[in-house]
PDB file of C-alpha atoms in Angstrom:
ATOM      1  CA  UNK A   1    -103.942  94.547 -82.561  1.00 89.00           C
ATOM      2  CA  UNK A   2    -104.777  91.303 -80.976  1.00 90.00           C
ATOM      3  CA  UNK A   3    -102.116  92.087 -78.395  1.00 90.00           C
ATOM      4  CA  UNK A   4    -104.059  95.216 -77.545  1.00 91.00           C
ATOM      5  CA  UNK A   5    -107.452  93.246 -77.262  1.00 94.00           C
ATOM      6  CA  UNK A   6    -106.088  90.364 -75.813  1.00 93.00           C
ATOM      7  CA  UNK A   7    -106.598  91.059 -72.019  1.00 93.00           C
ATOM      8  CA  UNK A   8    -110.315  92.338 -73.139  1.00 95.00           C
ATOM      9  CA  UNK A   9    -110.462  88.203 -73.476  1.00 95.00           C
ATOM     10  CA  UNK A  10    -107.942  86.512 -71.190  1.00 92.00           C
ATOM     11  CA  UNK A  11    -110.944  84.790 -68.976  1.00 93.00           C
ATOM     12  CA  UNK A  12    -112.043  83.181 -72.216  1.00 95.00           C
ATOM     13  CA  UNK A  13    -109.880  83.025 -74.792  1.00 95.00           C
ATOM     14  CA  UNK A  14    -106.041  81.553 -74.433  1.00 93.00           C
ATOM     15  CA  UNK A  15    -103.920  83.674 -76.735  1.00 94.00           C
ATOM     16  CA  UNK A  16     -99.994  82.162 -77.881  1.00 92.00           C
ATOM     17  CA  UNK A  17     -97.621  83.966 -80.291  1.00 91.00           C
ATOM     18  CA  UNK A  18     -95.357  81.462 -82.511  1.00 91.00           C
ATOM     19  CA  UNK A  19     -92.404  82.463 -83.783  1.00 88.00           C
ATOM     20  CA  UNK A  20     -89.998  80.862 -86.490  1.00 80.00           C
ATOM     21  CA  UNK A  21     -87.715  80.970 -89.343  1.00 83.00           C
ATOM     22  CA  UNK A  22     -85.654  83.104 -87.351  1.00 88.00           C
ATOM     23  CA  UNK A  23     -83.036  82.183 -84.598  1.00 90.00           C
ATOM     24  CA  UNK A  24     -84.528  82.083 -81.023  1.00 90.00           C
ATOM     25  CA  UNK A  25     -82.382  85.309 -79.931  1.00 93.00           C
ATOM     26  CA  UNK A  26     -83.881  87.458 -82.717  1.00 92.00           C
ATOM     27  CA  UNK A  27     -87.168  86.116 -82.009  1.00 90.00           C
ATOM     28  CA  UNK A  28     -86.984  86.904 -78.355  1.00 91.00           C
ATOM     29  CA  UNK A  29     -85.705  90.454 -78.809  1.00 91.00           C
ATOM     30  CA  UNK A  30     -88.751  90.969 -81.240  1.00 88.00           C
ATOM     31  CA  UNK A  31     -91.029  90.025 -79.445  1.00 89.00           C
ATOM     32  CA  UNK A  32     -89.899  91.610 -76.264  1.00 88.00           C
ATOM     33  CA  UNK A  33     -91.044  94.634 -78.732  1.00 89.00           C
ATOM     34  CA  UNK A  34     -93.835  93.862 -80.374  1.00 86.00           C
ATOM     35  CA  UNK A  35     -95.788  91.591 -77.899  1.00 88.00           C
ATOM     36  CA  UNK A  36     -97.006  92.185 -73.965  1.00 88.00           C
ATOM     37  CA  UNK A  37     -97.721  89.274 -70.993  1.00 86.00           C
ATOM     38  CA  UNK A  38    -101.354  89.377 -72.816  1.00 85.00           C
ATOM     39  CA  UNK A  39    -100.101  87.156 -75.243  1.00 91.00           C
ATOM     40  CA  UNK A  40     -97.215  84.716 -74.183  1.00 90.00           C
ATOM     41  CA  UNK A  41     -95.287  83.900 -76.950  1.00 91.00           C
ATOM     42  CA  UNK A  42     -92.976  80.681 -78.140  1.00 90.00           C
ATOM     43  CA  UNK A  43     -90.494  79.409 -81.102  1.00 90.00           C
ATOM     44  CA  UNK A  44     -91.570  76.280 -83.020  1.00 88.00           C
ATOM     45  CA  UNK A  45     -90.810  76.319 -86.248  1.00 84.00           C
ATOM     46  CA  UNK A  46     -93.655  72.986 -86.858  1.00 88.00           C
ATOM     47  CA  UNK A  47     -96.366  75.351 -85.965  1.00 87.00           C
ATOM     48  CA  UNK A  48     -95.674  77.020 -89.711  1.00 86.00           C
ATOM     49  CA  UNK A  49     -96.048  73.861 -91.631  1.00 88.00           C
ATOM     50  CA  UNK A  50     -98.793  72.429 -89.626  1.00 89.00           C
ATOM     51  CA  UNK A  51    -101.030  75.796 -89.924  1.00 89.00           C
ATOM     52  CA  UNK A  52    -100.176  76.458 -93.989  1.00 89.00           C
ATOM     53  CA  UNK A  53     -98.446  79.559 -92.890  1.00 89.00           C
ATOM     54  CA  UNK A  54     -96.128  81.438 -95.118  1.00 86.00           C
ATOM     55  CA  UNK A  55     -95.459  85.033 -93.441  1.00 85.00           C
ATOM     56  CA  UNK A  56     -95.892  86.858 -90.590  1.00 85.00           C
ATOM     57  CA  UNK A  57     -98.056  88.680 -89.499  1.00 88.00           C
ATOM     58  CA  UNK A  58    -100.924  85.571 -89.548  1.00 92.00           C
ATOM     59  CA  UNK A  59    -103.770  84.378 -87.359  1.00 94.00           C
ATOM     60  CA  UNK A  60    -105.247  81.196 -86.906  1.00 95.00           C
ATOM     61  CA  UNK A  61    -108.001  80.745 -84.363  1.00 95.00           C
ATOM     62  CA  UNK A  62    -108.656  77.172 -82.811  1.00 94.00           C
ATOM     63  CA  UNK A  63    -111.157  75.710 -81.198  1.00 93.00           C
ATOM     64  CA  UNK A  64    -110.362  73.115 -78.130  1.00 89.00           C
ATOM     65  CA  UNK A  65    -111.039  70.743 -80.740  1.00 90.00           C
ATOM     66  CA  UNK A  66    -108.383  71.757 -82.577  1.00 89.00           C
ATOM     67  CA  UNK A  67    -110.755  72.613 -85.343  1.00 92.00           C
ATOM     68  CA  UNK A  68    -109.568  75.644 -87.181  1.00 94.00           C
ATOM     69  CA  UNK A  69    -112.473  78.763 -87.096  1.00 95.00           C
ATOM     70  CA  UNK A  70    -110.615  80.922 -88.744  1.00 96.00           C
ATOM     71  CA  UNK A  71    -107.072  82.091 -90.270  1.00 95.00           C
ATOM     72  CA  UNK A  72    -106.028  85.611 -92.130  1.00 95.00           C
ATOM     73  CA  UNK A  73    -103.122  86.894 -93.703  1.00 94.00           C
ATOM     74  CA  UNK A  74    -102.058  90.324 -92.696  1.00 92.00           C
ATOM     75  CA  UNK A  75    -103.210  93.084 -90.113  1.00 91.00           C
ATOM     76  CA  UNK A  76    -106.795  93.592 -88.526  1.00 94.00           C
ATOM     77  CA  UNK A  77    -108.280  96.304 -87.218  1.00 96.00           C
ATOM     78  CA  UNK A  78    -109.841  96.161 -83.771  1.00 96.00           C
ATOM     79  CA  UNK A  79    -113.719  96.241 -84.513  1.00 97.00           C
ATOM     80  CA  UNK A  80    -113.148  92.214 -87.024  1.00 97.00           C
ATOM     81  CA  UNK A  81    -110.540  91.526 -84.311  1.00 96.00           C
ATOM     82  CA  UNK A  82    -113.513  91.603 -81.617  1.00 97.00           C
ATOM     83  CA  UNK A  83    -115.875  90.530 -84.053  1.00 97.00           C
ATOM     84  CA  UNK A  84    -113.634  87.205 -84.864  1.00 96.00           C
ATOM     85  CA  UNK A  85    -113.422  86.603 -81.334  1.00 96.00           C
ATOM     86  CA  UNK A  86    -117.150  86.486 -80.225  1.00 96.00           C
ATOM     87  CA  UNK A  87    -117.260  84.374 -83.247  1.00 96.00           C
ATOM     88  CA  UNK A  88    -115.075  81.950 -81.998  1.00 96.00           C
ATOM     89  CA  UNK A  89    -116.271  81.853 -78.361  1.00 95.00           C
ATOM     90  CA  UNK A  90    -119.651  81.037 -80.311  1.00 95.00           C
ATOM     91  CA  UNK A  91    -118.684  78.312 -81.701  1.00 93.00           C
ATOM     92  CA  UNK A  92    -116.041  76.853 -79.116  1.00 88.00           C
ATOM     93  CA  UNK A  93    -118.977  77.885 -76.612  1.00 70.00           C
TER      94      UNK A  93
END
């Protein structure tokens, strides 16, 4: 879903898909599925660790700060998905 929303937002919000504990060539083919140019996507398998992230699918929304808004587990529909983002460009604002 946040693929789908994500050019609703690209003037304002900069969107990045990580992948890991995979191998890069799986990763790539997946994503070549699963993700569009809205979201540009990239393997690091630190980003896991340094987020407290144990599956996929999860979101964590950051702040130029770096300060963490927000983080979920699992799928959202597209009505919270807007709603977390006009959150977030509230408080990064």
């Amino acid at each position: 879903m946040i693929d789908a929303v994500a050019s609703d937002y690209q003037d304002t919000i900069a969107f990045v898909a990580v992948a890991g504990r995979s191998d890069f060539d799986s990763s790539a083919a997946k994503a070549s599925e699963l993700i569009s140019a809205n979201v540009p996507w990239g393997f690091d398998e630190s980003i896991w660790e340094m987020y407290d992230v144990l599956g996929q699918p999860a979101s964590v929304m950051i702040t130029g700060d770096d300060i963490i808004v927000d983080s979920w587990f699992g799928a959202v529909g597209e009505e919270e998905i807007r709603a977390k983002f006009v959150y977030l460009l509230s408080v990064a604002g």
